[in-house]
Short mmCIF file of C-alpha atoms in Angstrom, two decimals:
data_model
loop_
_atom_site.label_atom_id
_atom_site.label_comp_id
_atom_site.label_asym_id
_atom_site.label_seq_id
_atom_site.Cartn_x
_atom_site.Cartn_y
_atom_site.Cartn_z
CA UNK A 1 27.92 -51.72 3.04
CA UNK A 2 26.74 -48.11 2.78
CA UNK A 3 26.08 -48.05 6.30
CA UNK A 4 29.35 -48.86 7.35
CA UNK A 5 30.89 -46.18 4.24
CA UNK A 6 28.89 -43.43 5.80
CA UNK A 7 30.30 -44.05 9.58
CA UNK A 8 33.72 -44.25 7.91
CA UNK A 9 33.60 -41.43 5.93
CA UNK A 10 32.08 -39.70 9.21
CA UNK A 11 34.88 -40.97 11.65
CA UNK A 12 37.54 -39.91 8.92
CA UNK A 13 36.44 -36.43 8.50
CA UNK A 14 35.59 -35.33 12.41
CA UNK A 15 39.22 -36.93 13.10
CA UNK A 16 40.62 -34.73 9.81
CA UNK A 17 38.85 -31.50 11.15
CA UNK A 18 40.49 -32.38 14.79
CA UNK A 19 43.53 -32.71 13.63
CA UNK A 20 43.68 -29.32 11.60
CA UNK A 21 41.66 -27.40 14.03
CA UNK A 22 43.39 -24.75 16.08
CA UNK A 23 41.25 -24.33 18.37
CA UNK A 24 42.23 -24.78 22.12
CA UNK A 25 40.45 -23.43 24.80
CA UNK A 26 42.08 -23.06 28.25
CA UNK A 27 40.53 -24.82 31.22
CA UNK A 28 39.95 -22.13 33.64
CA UNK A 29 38.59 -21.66 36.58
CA UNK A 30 35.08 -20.94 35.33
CA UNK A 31 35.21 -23.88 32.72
CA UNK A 32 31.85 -25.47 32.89
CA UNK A 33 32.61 -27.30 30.06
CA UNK A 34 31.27 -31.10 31.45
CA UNK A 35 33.18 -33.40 29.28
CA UNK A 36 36.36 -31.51 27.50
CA UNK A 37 38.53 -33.31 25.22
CA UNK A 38 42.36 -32.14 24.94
CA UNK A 39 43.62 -34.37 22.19
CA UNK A 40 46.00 -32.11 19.92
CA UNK A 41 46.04 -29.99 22.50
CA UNK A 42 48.48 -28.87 25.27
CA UNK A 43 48.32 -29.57 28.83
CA UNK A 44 45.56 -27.25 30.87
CA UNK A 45 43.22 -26.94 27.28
CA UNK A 46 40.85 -28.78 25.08
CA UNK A 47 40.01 -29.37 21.75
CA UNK A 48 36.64 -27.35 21.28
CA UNK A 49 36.44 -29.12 17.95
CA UNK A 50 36.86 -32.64 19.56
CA UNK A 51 34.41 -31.49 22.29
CA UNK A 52 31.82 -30.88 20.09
CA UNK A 53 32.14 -33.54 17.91
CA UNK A 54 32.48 -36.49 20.10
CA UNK A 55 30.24 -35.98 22.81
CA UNK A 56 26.77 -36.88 22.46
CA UNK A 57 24.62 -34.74 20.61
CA UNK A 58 22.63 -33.56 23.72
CA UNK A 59 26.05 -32.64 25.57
CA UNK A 60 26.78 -30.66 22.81
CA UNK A 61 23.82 -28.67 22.74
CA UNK A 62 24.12 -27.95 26.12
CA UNK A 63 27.25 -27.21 25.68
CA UNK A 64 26.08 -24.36 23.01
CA UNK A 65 23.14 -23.37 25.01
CA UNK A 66 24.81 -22.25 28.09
CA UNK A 67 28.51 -22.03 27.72
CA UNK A 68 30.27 -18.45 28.40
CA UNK A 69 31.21 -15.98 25.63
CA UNK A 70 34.38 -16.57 24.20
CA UNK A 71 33.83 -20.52 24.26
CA UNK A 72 33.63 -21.00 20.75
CA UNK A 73 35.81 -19.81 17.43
CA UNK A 74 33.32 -18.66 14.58
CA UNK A 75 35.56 -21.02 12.47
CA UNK A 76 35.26 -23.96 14.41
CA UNK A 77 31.63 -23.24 14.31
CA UNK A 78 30.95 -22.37 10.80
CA UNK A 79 33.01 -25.54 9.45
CA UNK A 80 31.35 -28.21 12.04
CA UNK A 81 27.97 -26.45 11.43
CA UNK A 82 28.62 -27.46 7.33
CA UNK A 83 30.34 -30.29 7.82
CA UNK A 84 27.52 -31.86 10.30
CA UNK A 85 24.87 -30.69 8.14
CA UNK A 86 25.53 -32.69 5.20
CA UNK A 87 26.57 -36.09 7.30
CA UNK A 88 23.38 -35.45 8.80
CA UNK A 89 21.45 -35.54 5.74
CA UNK A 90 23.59 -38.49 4.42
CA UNK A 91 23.12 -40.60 7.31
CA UNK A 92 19.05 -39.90 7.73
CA UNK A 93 18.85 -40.80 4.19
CA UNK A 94 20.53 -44.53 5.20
CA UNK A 95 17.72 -47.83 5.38
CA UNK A 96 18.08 -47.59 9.21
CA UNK A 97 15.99 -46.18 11.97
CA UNK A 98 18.00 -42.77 11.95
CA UNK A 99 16.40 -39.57 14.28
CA UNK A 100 16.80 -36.13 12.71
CA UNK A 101 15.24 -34.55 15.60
CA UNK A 102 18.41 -33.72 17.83
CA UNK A 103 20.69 -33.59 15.21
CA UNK A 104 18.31 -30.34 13.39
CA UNK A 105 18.74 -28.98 17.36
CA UNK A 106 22.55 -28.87 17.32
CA UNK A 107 22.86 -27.87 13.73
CA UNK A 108 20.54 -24.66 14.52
CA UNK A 109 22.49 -24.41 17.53
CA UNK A 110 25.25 -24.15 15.80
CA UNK A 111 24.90 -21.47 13.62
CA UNK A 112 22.21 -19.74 15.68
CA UNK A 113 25.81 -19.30 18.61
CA UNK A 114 27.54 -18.19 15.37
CA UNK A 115 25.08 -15.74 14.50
CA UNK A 116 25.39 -14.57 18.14
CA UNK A 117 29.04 -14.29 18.08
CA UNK A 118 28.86 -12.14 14.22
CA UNK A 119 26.20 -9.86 16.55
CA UNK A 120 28.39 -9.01 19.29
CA UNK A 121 31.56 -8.74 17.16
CA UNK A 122 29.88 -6.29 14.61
CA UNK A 123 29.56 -3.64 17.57
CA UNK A 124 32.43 -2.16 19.25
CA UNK A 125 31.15 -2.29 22.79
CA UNK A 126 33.08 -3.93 25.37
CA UNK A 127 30.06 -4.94 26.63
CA UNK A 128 28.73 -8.44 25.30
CA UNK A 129 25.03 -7.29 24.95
CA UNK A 130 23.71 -10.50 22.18
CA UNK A 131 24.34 -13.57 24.21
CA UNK A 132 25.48 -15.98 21.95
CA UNK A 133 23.79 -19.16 23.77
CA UNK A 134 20.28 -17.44 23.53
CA UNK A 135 20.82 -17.23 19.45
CA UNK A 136 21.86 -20.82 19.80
CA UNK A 137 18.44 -21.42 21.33
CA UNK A 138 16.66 -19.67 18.61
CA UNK A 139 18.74 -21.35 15.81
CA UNK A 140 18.38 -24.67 17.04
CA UNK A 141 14.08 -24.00 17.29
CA UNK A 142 14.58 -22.24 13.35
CA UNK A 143 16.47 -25.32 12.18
CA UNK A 144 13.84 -27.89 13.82
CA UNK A 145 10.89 -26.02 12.85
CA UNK A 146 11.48 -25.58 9.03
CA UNK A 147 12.38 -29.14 8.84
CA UNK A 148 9.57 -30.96 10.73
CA UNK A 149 7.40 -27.86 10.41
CA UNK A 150 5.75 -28.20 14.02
CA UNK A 151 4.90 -25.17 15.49
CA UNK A 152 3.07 -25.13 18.49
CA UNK A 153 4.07 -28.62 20.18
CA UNK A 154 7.71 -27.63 19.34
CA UNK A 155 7.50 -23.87 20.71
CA UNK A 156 6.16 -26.25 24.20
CA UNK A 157 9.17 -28.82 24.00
CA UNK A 158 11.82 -26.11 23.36
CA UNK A 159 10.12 -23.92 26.71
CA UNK A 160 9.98 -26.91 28.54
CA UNK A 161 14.02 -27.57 27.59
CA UNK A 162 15.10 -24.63 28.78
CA UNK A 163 12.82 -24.49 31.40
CA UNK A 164 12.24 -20.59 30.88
CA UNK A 165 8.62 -19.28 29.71
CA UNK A 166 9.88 -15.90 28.99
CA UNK A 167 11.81 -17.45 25.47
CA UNK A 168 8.19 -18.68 24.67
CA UNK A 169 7.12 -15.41 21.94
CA UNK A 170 10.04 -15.56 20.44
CA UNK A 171 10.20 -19.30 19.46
CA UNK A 172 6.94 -18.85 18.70
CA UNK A 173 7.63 -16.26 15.85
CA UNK A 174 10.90 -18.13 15.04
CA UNK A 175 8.71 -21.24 14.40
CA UNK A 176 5.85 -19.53 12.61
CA UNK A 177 8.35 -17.97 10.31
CA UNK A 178 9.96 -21.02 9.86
CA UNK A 179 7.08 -23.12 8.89
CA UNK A 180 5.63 -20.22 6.20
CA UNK A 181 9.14 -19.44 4.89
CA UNK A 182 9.42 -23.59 4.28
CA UNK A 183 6.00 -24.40 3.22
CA UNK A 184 6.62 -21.56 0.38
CA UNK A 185 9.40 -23.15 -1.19
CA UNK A 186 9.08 -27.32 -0.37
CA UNK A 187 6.83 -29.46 2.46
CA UNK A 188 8.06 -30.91 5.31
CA UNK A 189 10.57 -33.42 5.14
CA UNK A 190 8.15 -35.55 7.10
CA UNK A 191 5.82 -35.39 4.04
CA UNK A 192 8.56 -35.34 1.26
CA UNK A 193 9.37 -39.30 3.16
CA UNK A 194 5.94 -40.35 3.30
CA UNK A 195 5.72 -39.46 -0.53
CA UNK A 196 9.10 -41.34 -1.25
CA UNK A 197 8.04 -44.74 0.15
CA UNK A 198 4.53 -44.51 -0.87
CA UNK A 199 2.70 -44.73 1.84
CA UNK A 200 -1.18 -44.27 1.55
CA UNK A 201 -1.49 -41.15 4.07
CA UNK A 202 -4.63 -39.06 4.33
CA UNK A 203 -4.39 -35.48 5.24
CA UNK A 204 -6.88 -33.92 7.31
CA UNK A 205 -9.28 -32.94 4.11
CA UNK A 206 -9.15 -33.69 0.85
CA UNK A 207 -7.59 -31.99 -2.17
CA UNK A 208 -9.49 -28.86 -3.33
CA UNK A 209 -10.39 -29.47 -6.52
CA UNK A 210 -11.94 -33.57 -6.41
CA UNK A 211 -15.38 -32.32 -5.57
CA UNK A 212 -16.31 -33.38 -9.23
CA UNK A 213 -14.84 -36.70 -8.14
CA UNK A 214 -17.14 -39.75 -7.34
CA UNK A 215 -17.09 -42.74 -5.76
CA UNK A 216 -17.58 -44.62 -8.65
CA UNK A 217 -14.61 -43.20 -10.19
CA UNK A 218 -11.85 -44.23 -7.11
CA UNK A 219 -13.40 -47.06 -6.32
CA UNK A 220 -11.66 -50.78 -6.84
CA UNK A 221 -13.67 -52.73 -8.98
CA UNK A 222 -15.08 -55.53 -9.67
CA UNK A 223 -14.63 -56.46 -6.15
CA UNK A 224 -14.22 -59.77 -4.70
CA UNK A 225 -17.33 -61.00 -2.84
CA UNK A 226 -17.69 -64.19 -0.99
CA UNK A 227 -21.85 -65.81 -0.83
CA UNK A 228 -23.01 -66.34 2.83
CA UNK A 229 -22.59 -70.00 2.68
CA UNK A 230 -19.29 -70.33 0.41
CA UNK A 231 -17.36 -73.02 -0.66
CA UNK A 232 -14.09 -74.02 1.85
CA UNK A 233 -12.00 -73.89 -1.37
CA UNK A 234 -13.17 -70.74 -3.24
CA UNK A 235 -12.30 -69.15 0.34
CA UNK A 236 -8.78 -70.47 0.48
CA UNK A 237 -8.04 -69.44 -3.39
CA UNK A 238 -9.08 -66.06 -2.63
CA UNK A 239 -6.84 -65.52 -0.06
CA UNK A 240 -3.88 -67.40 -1.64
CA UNK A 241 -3.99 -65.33 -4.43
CA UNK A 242 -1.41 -63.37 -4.51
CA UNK A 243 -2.28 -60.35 -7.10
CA UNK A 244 -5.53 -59.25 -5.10
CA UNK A 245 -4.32 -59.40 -1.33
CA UNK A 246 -7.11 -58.12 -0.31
CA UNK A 247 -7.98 -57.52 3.45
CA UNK A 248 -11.82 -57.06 3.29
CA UNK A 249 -14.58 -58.96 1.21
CA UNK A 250 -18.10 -58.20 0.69
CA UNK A 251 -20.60 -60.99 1.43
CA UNK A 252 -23.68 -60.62 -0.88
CA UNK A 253 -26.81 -62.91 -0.99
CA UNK A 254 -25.71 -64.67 -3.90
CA UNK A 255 -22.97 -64.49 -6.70
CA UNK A 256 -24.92 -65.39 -10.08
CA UNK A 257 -22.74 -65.44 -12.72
CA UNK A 258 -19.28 -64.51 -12.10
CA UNK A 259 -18.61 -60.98 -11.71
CA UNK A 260 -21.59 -59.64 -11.78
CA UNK A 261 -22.92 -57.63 -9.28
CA UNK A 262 -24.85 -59.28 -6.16
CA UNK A 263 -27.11 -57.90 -3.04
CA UNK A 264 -24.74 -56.98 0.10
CA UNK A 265 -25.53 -58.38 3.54
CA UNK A 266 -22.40 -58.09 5.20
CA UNK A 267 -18.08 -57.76 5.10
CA UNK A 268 -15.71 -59.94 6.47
CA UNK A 269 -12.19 -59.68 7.32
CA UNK A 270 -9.35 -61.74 5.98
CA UNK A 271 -7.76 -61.99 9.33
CA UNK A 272 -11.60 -63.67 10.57
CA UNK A 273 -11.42 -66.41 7.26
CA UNK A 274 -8.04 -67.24 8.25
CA UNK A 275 -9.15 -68.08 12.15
CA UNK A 276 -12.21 -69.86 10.63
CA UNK A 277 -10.02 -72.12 8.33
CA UNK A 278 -7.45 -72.67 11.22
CA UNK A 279 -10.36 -74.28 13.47
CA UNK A 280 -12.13 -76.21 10.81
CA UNK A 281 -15.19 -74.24 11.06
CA UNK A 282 -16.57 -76.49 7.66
CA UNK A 283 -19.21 -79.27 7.27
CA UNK A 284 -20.25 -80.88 4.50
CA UNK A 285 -23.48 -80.25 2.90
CA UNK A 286 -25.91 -82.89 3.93
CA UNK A 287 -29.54 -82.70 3.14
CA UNK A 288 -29.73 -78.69 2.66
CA UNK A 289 -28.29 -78.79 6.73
CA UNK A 290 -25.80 -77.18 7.78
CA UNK A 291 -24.60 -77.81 11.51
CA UNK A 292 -20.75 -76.90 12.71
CA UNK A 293 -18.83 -75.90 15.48
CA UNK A 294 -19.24 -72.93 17.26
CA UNK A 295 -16.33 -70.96 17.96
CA UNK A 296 -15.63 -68.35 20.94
CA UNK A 297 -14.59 -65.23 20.79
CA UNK A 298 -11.40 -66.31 22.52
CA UNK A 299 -10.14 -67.60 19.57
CA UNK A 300 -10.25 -64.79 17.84
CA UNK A 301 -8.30 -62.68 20.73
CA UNK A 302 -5.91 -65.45 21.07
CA UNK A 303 -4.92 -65.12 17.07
CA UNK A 304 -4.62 -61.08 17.35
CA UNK A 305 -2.49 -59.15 15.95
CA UNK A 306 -0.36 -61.96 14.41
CA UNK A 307 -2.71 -63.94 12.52
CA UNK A 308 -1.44 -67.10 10.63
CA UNK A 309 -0.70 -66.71 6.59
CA UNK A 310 -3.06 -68.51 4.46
CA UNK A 311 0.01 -70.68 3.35
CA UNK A 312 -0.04 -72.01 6.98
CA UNK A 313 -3.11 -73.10 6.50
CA UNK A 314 -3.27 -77.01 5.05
CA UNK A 315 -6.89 -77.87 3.95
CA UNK A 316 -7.33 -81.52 2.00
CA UNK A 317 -8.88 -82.17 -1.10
CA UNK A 318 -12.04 -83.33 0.84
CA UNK A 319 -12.34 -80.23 3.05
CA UNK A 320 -12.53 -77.93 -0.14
CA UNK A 321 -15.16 -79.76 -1.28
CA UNK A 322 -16.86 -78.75 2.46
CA UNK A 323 -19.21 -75.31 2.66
CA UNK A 324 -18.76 -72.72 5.52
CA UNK A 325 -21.53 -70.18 6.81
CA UNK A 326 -20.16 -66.66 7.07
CA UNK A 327 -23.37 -65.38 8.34
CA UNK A 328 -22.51 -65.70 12.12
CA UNK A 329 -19.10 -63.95 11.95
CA UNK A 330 -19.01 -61.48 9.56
CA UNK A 331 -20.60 -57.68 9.67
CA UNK A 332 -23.98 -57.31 8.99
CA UNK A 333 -23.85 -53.82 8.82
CA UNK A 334 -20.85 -52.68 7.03
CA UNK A 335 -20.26 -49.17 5.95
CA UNK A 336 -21.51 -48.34 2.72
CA UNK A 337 -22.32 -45.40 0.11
CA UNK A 338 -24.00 -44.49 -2.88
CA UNK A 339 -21.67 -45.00 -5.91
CA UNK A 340 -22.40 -41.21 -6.59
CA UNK A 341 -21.38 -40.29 -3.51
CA UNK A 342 -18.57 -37.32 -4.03
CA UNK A 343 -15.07 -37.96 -3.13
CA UNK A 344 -14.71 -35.23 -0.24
CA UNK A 345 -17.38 -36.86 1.72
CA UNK A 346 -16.04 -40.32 1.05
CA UNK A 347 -12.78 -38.47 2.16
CA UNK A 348 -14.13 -37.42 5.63
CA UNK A 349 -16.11 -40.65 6.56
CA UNK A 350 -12.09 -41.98 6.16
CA UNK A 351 -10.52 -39.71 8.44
CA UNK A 352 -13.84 -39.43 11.10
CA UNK A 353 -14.79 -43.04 10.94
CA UNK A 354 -11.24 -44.51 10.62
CA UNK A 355 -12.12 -46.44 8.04
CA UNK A 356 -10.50 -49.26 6.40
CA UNK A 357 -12.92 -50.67 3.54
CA UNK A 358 -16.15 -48.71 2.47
CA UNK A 359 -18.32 -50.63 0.51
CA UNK A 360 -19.80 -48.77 -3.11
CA UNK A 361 -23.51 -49.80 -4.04
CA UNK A 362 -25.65 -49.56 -6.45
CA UNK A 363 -29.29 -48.46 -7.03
CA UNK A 364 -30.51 -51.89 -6.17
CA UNK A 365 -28.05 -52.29 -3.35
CA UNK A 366 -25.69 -53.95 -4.99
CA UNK A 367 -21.74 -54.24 -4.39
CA UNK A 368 -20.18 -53.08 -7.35
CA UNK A 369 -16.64 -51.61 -5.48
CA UNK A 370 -14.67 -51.26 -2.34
CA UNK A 371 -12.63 -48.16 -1.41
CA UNK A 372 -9.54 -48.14 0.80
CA UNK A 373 -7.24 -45.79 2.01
CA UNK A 374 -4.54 -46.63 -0.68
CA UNK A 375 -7.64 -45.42 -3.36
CA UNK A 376 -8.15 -41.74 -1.33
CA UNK A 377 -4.23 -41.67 -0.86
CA UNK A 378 -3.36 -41.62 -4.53
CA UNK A 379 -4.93 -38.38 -5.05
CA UNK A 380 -3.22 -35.31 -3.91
CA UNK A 381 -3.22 -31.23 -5.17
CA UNK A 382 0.31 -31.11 -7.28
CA UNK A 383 2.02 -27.98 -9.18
CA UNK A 384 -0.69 -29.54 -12.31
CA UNK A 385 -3.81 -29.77 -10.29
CA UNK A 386 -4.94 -33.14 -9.13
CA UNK A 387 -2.70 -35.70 -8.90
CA UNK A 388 -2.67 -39.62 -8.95
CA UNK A 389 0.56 -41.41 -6.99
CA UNK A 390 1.84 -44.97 -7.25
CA UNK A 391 1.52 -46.54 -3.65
CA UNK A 392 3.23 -49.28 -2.42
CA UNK A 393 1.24 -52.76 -2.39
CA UNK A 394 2.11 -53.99 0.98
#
């Protein structure tokens, strides 16, 4: 419903401004104008209004870029360049996959011709001496830049559009100034989405002031450890709980008494329990010997990436009572640190590593937490110092 009330809204207002605009441009001899659109007009013009509206966006920067002097009325431009600008924003802001990249490029183009035009009539020289389609090109780089703040990929993507090196220094200034002018006031609207949905995002270092952070202190605990030879049905309530959907488990030696802490020897991977319980890799304990089948490494590619939920998995009342050995397919050598490890160089095993679980231990070796991406993500430098987030659980 609020998809289709934005494109009505949209198609209502381009068709109002149409109808009201005055703004015919004759058809002459030197129109390169690719796709014009008389509408309102009379015979032998076209609607520059309809023309930029209703062709694609790309057309219409083009259109912007390289049209003559004289194309455009600073009207026309100054009322599409508002009027685009905030459907723009209302429609990126829509549950749908929705670009902002080319519509930032004709919005700067836009105002950057308009700016052009204000230049050239602000001097009384017959001579037109600011080309209006050149500001276009550095409005439309402005506009892009302090919204996505990229500097030097965009500053190669805009020379490689206009296939002209010499327009590289200025972009490049343009963007700079851009980007420092932006950061000063808000981040990137990339940034200001990832913070909206929540999702667990790790910049390149971590914030400035968690050196006196620890491990021990971001870490998820107690954690959920599975024993090397664990029963079938302790395995399958694990991963059918639904509160703790957890992705990586410890295996330790041997879980005494219930959450207490227990020697590491290895992780495993929910996706690799779920494979295991699919093929029945179970016996029964019978005299202290454990014998099962062996599975291939095949089976494992053949599940990947769309493993099977756990509630796919049916497992009888008898085959929960059976024991599986975890010591031939998990990791005997996970990753793992000190619980006094500091946070920064947790933070950079993260991003070097690409990490996904880090297992904390104790003095004696012991698992006594688990740290994840969504546990570094929470913390980030706000307008207070440091910050904790709430992060999305799937």
């Amino acid at each position: 419903m609020e998809a289709m009330l934005v494109a009505a809204v949209t198609a209502t207002v381009s068709f109002t401004m149409i109808y009201f605009s005055n703004d015919c441009q004759p058809l002459g001899p030197d129109h390169k104008e690719e796709y014009p659109l008389q509408l309102f007009c009379a015979d032998g013009e076209y609607n520059s209004m309809a023309t930029t509206f209703f062709n694609t966006p790309e057309r219409s920067v083009r259109s912007l870029f390289h049209n003559q002097p004289g194309t455009f009325n600073p009207l026309t431009l100054g009322l599409f360049t508002l009027t685009y600008f905030f459907l723009a924003c209302w429609t990126y802001g829509l549950t749908v996959s929705a670009g902002v990249f080319i519509p930032s490029l004709l919005i700067g183009a836009a105002w950057g011709r308009l700016c052009g035009i204000m230049m050239a009539a602000i001097t009384s020289s017959s001579s037109v001496w600011a080309d209006p389609g050149k500001y276009a090109l550095i409005g439309a780089a402005a506009q892009l830049g302090g919204i996505v703040r990229m500097t030097l990929s965009l500053t190669v993507i805009m020379v490689e559009a206009t296939g002209n090196v010499t327009y590289g220094l200025p972009i490049m200034l343009v963007l700079m100034t851009a980007k420092i002018v932006g950061d000063y006031f808000e981040e990137g609207l990339y940034d200001i989405h990832i913070k909206l949905q929540s999702v667990p995002f790790l910049h390149w270092d971590a914030p400035a002031t968690s050196h006196w952070l620890t491990a021990r202190e971001v870490m998820s605990s107690p954690v959920t450890c599975f024993n090397r030879i664990e029963k079938v049905g302790t395995i399958v309530d694990v991963l059918s709980n639904t509160a703790t959907n957890h992705n990586g488990f410890p295996v330790v030696v041997h879980v005494a008494h219930g959450d207490e802490p227990a020697k590491l020897c290895g992780l495993i991977l929910r996706s690799q329990l779920i494979v295991l319980l699919k093929h029945k890799v179970f016996v029964e304990l019978a005299r202290s010997r454990l014998t099962q089948r062996k599975l291939q490494l095949k089976d494992f590619r053949d599940a990947y990436p769309r493993f099977p939920p756990i509630q796919s998995i049916h497992v009888s009342q008898d085959e929960r009572e059976c024991m599986m050995d975890l010591t031939e397919f998990m990791n005997p050598t996970p990753y793992s640190v000190p619980q006094e490890t500091s946070l920064p160089r947790v933070f950079k095993l993260f991003r070097a590593l690409g990490l996904r679980h880090l297992v904390i231990l104790d003095d004696e070796n012991r698992a006594v937490g688990l740290v994840t991406r969504k546990d570094l993500a929470r913390y980030h430098l706000g307008k207070h110092g440091l910050e904790e987030l709430q992060l999305a659980q799937t």
